[in-house]
mmCIF file of C-alpha atoms in Angstrom:
data_model
loop_
_atom_site.group_PDB
_atom_site.id
_atom_site.type_symbol
_atom_site.label_atom_id
_atom_site.label_comp_id
_atom_site.label_asym_id
_atom_site.label_seq_id
_atom_site.Cartn_x
_atom_site.Cartn_y
_atom_site.Cartn_z
ATOM 1 C CA MET A 10 -121.951 123.709 -74.353
ATOM 2 C CA GLU A 11 -122.333 126.935 -72.344
ATOM 3 C CA ARG A 12 -118.586 127.545 -72.657
ATOM 4 C CA HIS A 13 -118.782 127.202 -76.467
ATOM 5 C CA LEU A 14 -121.714 129.628 -76.603
ATOM 6 C CA TYR A 15 -119.782 132.134 -74.463
ATOM 7 C CA ILE A 16 -116.711 131.920 -76.710
ATOM 8 C CA ALA A 17 -118.890 132.334 -79.814
ATOM 9 C CA ALA A 18 -120.549 135.437 -78.340
ATOM 10 C CA VAL A 19 -117.183 136.986 -77.497
ATOM 11 C CA MET A 20 -115.936 136.294 -81.021
ATOM 12 C CA ILE A 21 -119.014 137.972 -82.539
ATOM 13 C CA LEU A 22 -118.646 141.067 -80.322
ATOM 14 C CA SER A 23 -114.926 141.258 -81.087
ATOM 15 C CA ALA A 24 -115.655 141.123 -84.796
ATOM 16 C CA CYS A 25 -118.140 143.974 -84.448
ATOM 17 C CA PHE A 26 -115.553 146.174 -82.741
ATOM 18 C CA VAL A 27 -112.922 145.316 -85.353
ATOM 19 C CA LEU A 28 -115.343 146.150 -88.166
ATOM 20 C CA ALA A 29 -116.362 149.409 -86.568
ATOM 21 C CA GLY A 30 -112.826 150.328 -85.673
ATOM 22 C CA PRO A 31 -111.736 153.062 -83.232
ATOM 23 C CA LEU A 32 -113.065 156.580 -83.724
ATOM 24 C CA ARG A 33 -110.439 158.488 -85.672
ATOM 25 C CA ALA A 34 -109.633 162.180 -85.225
ATOM 26 C CA SER A 35 -110.910 162.714 -88.762
ATOM 27 C CA ASP A 36 -114.312 161.365 -87.677
ATOM 28 C CA SER A 37 -114.888 164.107 -85.106
ATOM 29 C CA ILE A 38 -114.794 167.879 -85.025
ATOM 30 C CA SER A 39 -114.419 170.203 -82.037
ATOM 31 C CA LEU A 40 -116.466 173.373 -81.603
ATOM 32 C CA GLY A 41 -116.126 176.176 -79.086
ATOM 33 C CA GLY A 42 -119.336 177.606 -77.661
ATOM 34 C CA PRO A 43 -119.630 180.737 -75.475
ATOM 35 C CA SER A 44 -120.611 179.882 -71.903
ATOM 36 C CA ILE A 45 -123.227 182.537 -71.058
ATOM 37 C CA GLU A 46 -125.604 181.952 -68.160
ATOM 38 C CA GLY A 47 -129.205 182.191 -69.293
ATOM 39 C CA VAL A 48 -128.178 182.128 -72.972
ATOM 40 C CA PHE A 49 -125.938 179.129 -73.717
ATOM 41 C CA ALA A 50 -124.978 177.291 -70.532
ATOM 42 C CA ALA A 51 -124.356 173.758 -69.288
ATOM 43 C CA ASP A 52 -128.049 173.297 -68.442
ATOM 44 C CA GLY A 53 -128.741 172.681 -72.141
ATOM 45 C CA VAL A 54 -131.753 175.008 -72.093
ATOM 46 C CA GLY A 55 -132.737 177.728 -74.569
ATOM 47 C CA PRO A 56 -133.021 178.380 -78.309
ATOM 48 C CA TYR A 57 -129.280 178.263 -78.991
ATOM 49 C CA TRP A 58 -129.090 174.743 -77.545
ATOM 50 C CA GLU A 59 -132.240 173.642 -79.352
ATOM 51 C CA PHE A 60 -130.936 174.959 -82.670
ATOM 52 C CA PHE A 61 -127.476 173.439 -82.149
ATOM 53 C CA THR A 62 -128.960 170.033 -81.311
ATOM 54 C CA ASP A 63 -131.315 170.085 -84.290
ATOM 55 C CA VAL A 64 -128.700 171.226 -86.775
ATOM 56 C CA THR A 65 -125.926 168.829 -85.706
ATOM 57 C CA ARG A 66 -128.069 165.760 -84.899
ATOM 58 C CA ALA A 67 -127.323 163.958 -88.171
ATOM 59 C CA SER A 68 -123.851 165.434 -88.709
ATOM 60 C CA PRO A 69 -121.472 163.241 -90.734
ATOM 61 C CA LEU A 70 -118.926 163.856 -87.957
ATOM 62 C CA LYS A 71 -119.024 163.359 -84.211
ATOM 63 C CA VAL A 72 -119.466 166.889 -82.816
ATOM 64 C CA ASP A 73 -117.583 167.819 -79.644
ATOM 65 C CA ILE A 74 -118.993 171.087 -78.255
ATOM 66 C CA ARG A 75 -116.913 172.775 -75.542
ATOM 67 C CA LEU A 76 -118.460 175.525 -73.439
ATOM 68 C CA LEU A 77 -115.802 178.128 -72.745
ATOM 69 C CA PRO A 78 -115.677 181.476 -70.912
ATOM 70 C CA ILE A 79 -116.213 184.310 -73.408
ATOM 71 C CA LYS A 80 -112.605 185.479 -73.718
ATOM 72 C CA ARG A 81 -111.241 181.938 -73.990
ATOM 73 C CA TYR A 82 -114.044 181.072 -76.426
ATOM 74 C CA THR A 83 -112.826 183.765 -78.797
ATOM 75 C CA ARG A 84 -109.162 182.815 -78.395
ATOM 76 C CA SER A 85 -109.887 179.107 -78.802
ATOM 77 C CA LEU A 86 -110.391 179.428 -82.538
ATOM 78 C CA PHE A 87 -107.351 181.553 -83.290
ATOM 79 C CA SER A 88 -105.080 179.403 -81.099
ATOM 80 C CA ARG A 89 -106.512 176.322 -82.858
ATOM 81 C CA GLU A 90 -107.697 174.887 -79.555
ATOM 82 C CA VAL A 91 -110.883 174.009 -81.469
ATOM 83 C CA ASP A 92 -111.649 173.368 -85.114
ATOM 84 C CA CYS A 93 -114.685 175.660 -85.253
ATOM 85 C CA LEU A 94 -116.769 178.178 -83.368
ATOM 86 C CA TYR A 95 -120.510 178.065 -82.843
ATOM 87 C CA MET A 96 -122.194 181.504 -82.775
ATOM 88 C CA ALA A 97 -119.141 183.077 -84.430
ATOM 89 C CA SER A 98 -119.571 186.676 -85.560
ATOM 90 C CA ASP A 99 -119.672 187.763 -89.180
ATOM 91 C CA ASP A 100 -118.009 191.083 -88.259
ATOM 92 C CA GLU A 101 -114.511 191.487 -89.737
ATOM 93 C CA ILE A 102 -113.230 193.078 -86.506
ATOM 94 C CA PHE A 103 -113.719 189.693 -84.814
ATOM 95 C CA TYR A 104 -111.007 188.287 -87.098
ATOM 96 C CA THR A 105 -108.682 191.245 -87.573
ATOM 97 C CA ASP A 106 -108.408 191.734 -83.804
ATOM 98 C CA HIS A 107 -106.681 188.360 -83.752
ATOM 99 C CA GLY A 108 -104.376 188.879 -86.717
ATOM 100 C CA ALA A 109 -106.573 186.964 -89.152
ATOM 101 C CA HIS A 110 -109.028 187.676 -91.941
ATOM 102 C CA VAL A 111 -112.459 186.173 -92.451
ATOM 103 C CA SER A 112 -111.390 184.921 -95.903
ATOM 104 C CA GLN A 113 -109.044 182.425 -94.201
ATOM 105 C CA PHE A 114 -111.978 180.434 -92.800
ATOM 106 C CA LEU A 115 -114.807 178.196 -93.919
ATOM 107 C CA VAL A 116 -118.133 179.667 -92.836
ATOM 108 C CA SER A 117 -121.786 178.690 -92.865
ATOM 109 C CA PRO A 118 -124.619 181.064 -93.741
ATOM 110 C CA SER A 119 -125.671 183.205 -90.790
ATOM 111 C CA PHE A 120 -128.515 181.591 -88.861
ATOM 112 C CA ASN A 121 -129.351 184.576 -86.659
ATOM 113 C CA ARG A 122 -128.859 188.333 -86.485
ATOM 114 C CA ILE A 123 -128.506 189.753 -83.005
ATOM 115 C CA ASN A 124 -129.388 193.386 -82.404
ATOM 116 C CA LEU A 125 -128.178 195.372 -79.406
ATOM 117 C CA HIS A 126 -130.792 197.633 -77.809
ATOM 118 C CA ALA A 127 -131.256 200.032 -74.897
ATOM 119 C CA PHE A 128 -133.982 198.864 -72.492
ATOM 120 C CA THR A 129 -135.794 200.982 -69.908
ATOM 121 C CA LEU A 130 -138.751 200.383 -67.636
ATOM 122 C CA LYS A 131 -142.058 200.951 -69.410
ATOM 123 C CA SER A 132 -142.737 203.692 -66.878
ATOM 124 C CA ARG A 133 -139.768 205.597 -68.346
ATOM 125 C CA PRO A 134 -139.374 207.104 -71.847
ATOM 126 C CA LEU A 135 -137.920 205.005 -74.644
ATOM 127 C CA ILE A 136 -134.277 205.595 -75.522
ATOM 128 C CA ARG A 137 -134.483 206.620 -79.171
ATOM 129 C CA ASP A 138 -130.906 207.743 -79.901
ATOM 130 C CA MET A 139 -127.444 208.128 -78.397
ATOM 131 C CA ALA A 140 -128.415 211.458 -76.855
ATOM 132 C CA GLY A 141 -131.032 209.620 -74.809
ATOM 133 C CA LEU A 142 -128.283 207.649 -73.060
ATOM 134 C CA GLU A 143 -126.461 210.721 -71.795
ATOM 135 C CA GLY A 144 -126.448 211.084 -68.025
ATOM 136 C CA LYS A 145 -128.077 207.682 -67.478
ATOM 137 C CA ALA A 146 -126.874 204.903 -65.172
ATOM 138 C CA ILE A 147 -126.291 202.127 -67.719
ATOM 139 C CA VAL A 148 -125.588 198.442 -67.119
ATOM 140 C CA GLY A 149 -124.617 195.509 -69.346
ATOM 141 C CA ASP A 150 -123.709 191.885 -68.664
ATOM 142 C CA ASP A 151 -120.191 190.451 -68.534
ATOM 143 C CA SER A 152 -120.432 188.777 -71.951
ATOM 144 C CA LEU A 153 -120.936 192.227 -73.490
ATOM 145 C CA HIS A 154 -117.942 193.531 -71.541
ATOM 146 C CA ALA A 155 -115.827 190.730 -73.031
ATOM 147 C CA SER A 156 -116.853 191.524 -76.609
ATOM 148 C CA THR A 157 -114.045 193.316 -78.429
ATOM 149 C CA ILE A 158 -116.423 193.992 -81.322
ATOM 150 C CA ALA A 159 -118.950 195.805 -79.129
ATOM 151 C CA LEU A 160 -116.278 197.777 -77.278
ATOM 152 C CA ARG A 161 -114.615 198.825 -80.543
ATOM 153 C CA ARG A 162 -117.863 199.843 -82.213
ATOM 154 C CA LEU A 163 -119.368 201.501 -79.128
ATOM 155 C CA PRO A 164 -116.663 203.154 -76.986
ATOM 156 C CA PHE A 165 -119.227 204.309 -74.378
ATOM 157 C CA LEU A 166 -119.510 200.663 -73.301
ATOM 158 C CA THR A 167 -116.084 200.960 -71.660
ATOM 159 C CA LYS A 168 -117.581 203.395 -69.149
ATOM 160 C CA ILE A 169 -120.798 201.657 -68.081
ATOM 161 C CA HIS A 170 -121.414 199.279 -65.183
ATOM 162 C CA TYR A 171 -121.400 195.495 -65.627
ATOM 163 C CA ALA A 172 -123.183 192.645 -63.891
ATOM 164 C CA PRO A 173 -122.488 188.898 -64.149
ATOM 165 C CA THR A 174 -125.600 187.880 -66.122
ATOM 166 C CA VAL A 175 -128.348 189.298 -68.326
ATOM 167 C CA ASP A 176 -130.855 188.568 -65.536
ATOM 168 C CA ASP A 177 -128.765 190.595 -63.086
ATOM 169 C CA THR A 178 -128.764 193.647 -65.358
ATOM 170 C CA PHE A 179 -132.542 193.887 -65.510
ATOM 171 C CA GLU A 180 -132.879 193.192 -61.806
ATOM 172 C CA LEU A 181 -130.531 196.098 -61.063
ATOM 173 C CA VAL A 182 -132.913 198.399 -62.938
ATOM 174 C CA MET A 183 -135.886 196.917 -61.105
ATOM 175 C CA ALA A 184 -134.069 197.634 -57.825
ATOM 176 C CA GLY A 185 -133.477 201.258 -58.827
ATOM 177 C CA ARG A 186 -129.693 200.853 -59.055
ATOM 178 C CA ALA A 187 -129.525 201.509 -62.817
ATOM 179 C CA GLN A 188 -131.753 203.127 -65.434
ATOM 180 C CA VAL A 189 -130.850 201.486 -68.741
ATOM 181 C CA VAL A 190 -129.894 197.948 -69.755
ATOM 182 C CA ILE A 191 -127.815 197.404 -72.889
ATOM 183 C CA SER A 192 -128.643 193.923 -74.153
ATOM 184 C CA TYR A 193 -129.175 191.904 -77.295
ATOM 185 C CA MET A 194 -132.889 191.530 -77.983
ATOM 186 C CA ILE A 195 -132.845 187.723 -78.041
ATOM 187 C CA ASP A 196 -131.152 187.589 -74.613
ATOM 188 C CA ALA A 197 -133.597 190.120 -73.160
ATOM 189 C CA GLU A 198 -136.585 188.199 -74.504
ATOM 190 C CA GLU A 199 -135.268 184.996 -72.932
ATOM 191 C CA TYR A 200 -135.002 186.796 -69.583
ATOM 192 C CA PHE A 201 -138.531 188.192 -69.912
ATOM 193 C CA ALA A 202 -139.828 184.661 -70.578
ATOM 194 C CA ARG A 203 -137.949 183.165 -67.608
ATOM 195 C CA ALA A 204 -138.908 185.925 -65.195
ATOM 196 C CA GLY A 205 -142.414 186.582 -66.496
ATOM 197 C CA GLN A 206 -141.222 190.159 -66.650
ATOM 198 C CA PRO A 207 -142.946 192.421 -69.210
ATOM 199 C CA ALA A 208 -141.925 195.663 -67.508
ATOM 200 C CA PHE A 209 -139.277 196.767 -70.032
ATOM 201 C CA HIS A 210 -139.336 198.229 -73.511
ATOM 202 C CA ALA A 211 -136.864 199.283 -76.193
ATOM 203 C CA ASP A 212 -137.179 201.267 -79.399
ATOM 204 C CA PRO A 213 -136.853 198.598 -82.137
ATOM 205 C CA SER A 214 -135.548 201.184 -84.594
ATOM 206 C CA PHE A 215 -132.659 202.238 -82.341
ATOM 207 C CA ILE A 216 -130.114 199.464 -82.909
ATOM 208 C CA LEU A 217 -126.725 200.047 -81.323
ATOM 209 C CA LEU A 218 -125.033 197.090 -83.009
ATOM 210 C CA SER A 219 -126.128 194.318 -85.356
ATOM 211 C CA LEU A 220 -124.148 191.105 -85.857
ATOM 212 C CA GLY A 221 -124.741 187.887 -87.779
ATOM 213 C CA GLU A 222 -124.068 184.555 -86.076
ATOM 214 C CA ARG A 223 -122.795 181.453 -87.841
ATOM 215 C CA PHE A 224 -120.416 178.482 -87.729
ATOM 216 C CA THR A 225 -116.780 179.294 -88.563
ATOM 217 C CA CYS A 226 -114.040 176.671 -89.058
ATOM 218 C CA TRP A 227 -110.395 176.432 -89.938
ATOM 219 C CA PRO A 228 -110.114 174.855 -93.403
ATOM 220 C CA SER A 229 -109.685 171.059 -93.477
ATOM 221 C CA ASP A 230 -111.329 168.080 -95.141
ATOM 222 C CA LYS A 231 -113.515 167.407 -92.118
ATOM 223 C CA ALA A 232 -114.406 171.104 -91.758
ATOM 224 C CA GLU A 233 -115.539 171.151 -95.396
ATOM 225 C CA ARG A 234 -117.833 168.198 -94.680
ATOM 226 C CA PHE A 235 -119.199 169.793 -91.527
ATOM 227 C CA ILE A 236 -119.766 173.253 -93.010
ATOM 228 C CA ALA A 237 -121.432 171.769 -96.093
ATOM 229 C CA TYR A 238 -123.771 169.790 -93.830
ATOM 230 C CA VAL A 239 -124.783 172.611 -91.450
ATOM 231 C CA SER A 240 -125.094 175.072 -94.355
ATOM 232 C CA GLU A 241 -127.626 172.788 -96.009
ATOM 233 C CA ARG A 242 -129.565 172.482 -92.736
ATOM 234 C CA ILE A 243 -129.551 176.264 -92.165
ATOM 235 C CA ASP A 244 -130.734 176.941 -95.725
ATOM 236 C CA LEU A 245 -133.571 174.434 -95.272
ATOM 237 C CA LEU A 246 -134.657 176.014 -91.958
ATOM 238 C CA ARG A 247 -134.616 179.438 -93.606
ATOM 239 C CA GLU A 248 -136.730 178.222 -96.528
ATOM 240 C CA ARG A 249 -139.292 176.836 -94.054
ATOM 241 C CA ASP A 250 -139.195 180.044 -92.003
ATOM 242 C CA GLU A 251 -138.301 177.942 -88.945
ATOM 243 C CA LEU A 252 -135.344 180.047 -87.800
ATOM 244 C CA LYS A 253 -137.850 182.581 -86.476
ATOM 245 C CA GLN A 254 -140.831 180.353 -85.758
ATOM 246 C CA LYS A 255 -138.978 177.584 -83.929
ATOM 247 C CA TYR A 256 -136.003 179.336 -82.318
ATOM 248 C CA GLY A 257 -136.992 183.002 -82.211
ATOM 249 C CA PHE A 258 -133.997 183.995 -84.317
ATOM 250 C CA SER A 259 -133.987 187.151 -86.429
ATOM 251 C CA MET A 260 -133.630 186.356 -90.096
ATOM 252 C CA PRO A 261 -130.163 187.316 -91.392
#
């Protein structure tokens, strides 16, 4: 009797696997994500992870996110190592630098706008314009150094000092080894929250660079399904004003 029950159970399980079938390549989509310590790293912490998880949770496709070093992250799309990029720029230079044009891709609405600012200690004057940067010891993090868009738009960034992480840049100023940090506001605010560090300020009207962030995919049937899905989710979050309230993103 036990043997018959065992055989029946195996037959039922086998039928379930046959009905479900193996996961096909068309059922999944690969995304490259920029590996940036303190911003989007393997620890799964922070607003970019929270947003990504929320937006892709009910995706019609299995989502394979691959954290890649910044330079490889950028190349991964144009070499077709991945189907899509998460946090892809809306700046045309991002595409033309790699022999492509933005019109070749399927894109979602932008879910965030990142603004690059100059931060100083609150005991020092605000940097209000480019002239205010002259003669200063300036530091940025390695992800900024790897950004062809930033280096093209702001040539002075080729001559500043760089540190491995956003946290390191602010700590260099605290240690008196630099005077100004060049950082995106959202990254700086995340550092301030982690470190409990309110000692810095930046002029909100002096924006060195402003970029939209979105999902970008090579055209395909599965990419159309994925982009349609995340676009609907982004539009809904925008309508509810949750991009700012829940994730701290700047409205595009």
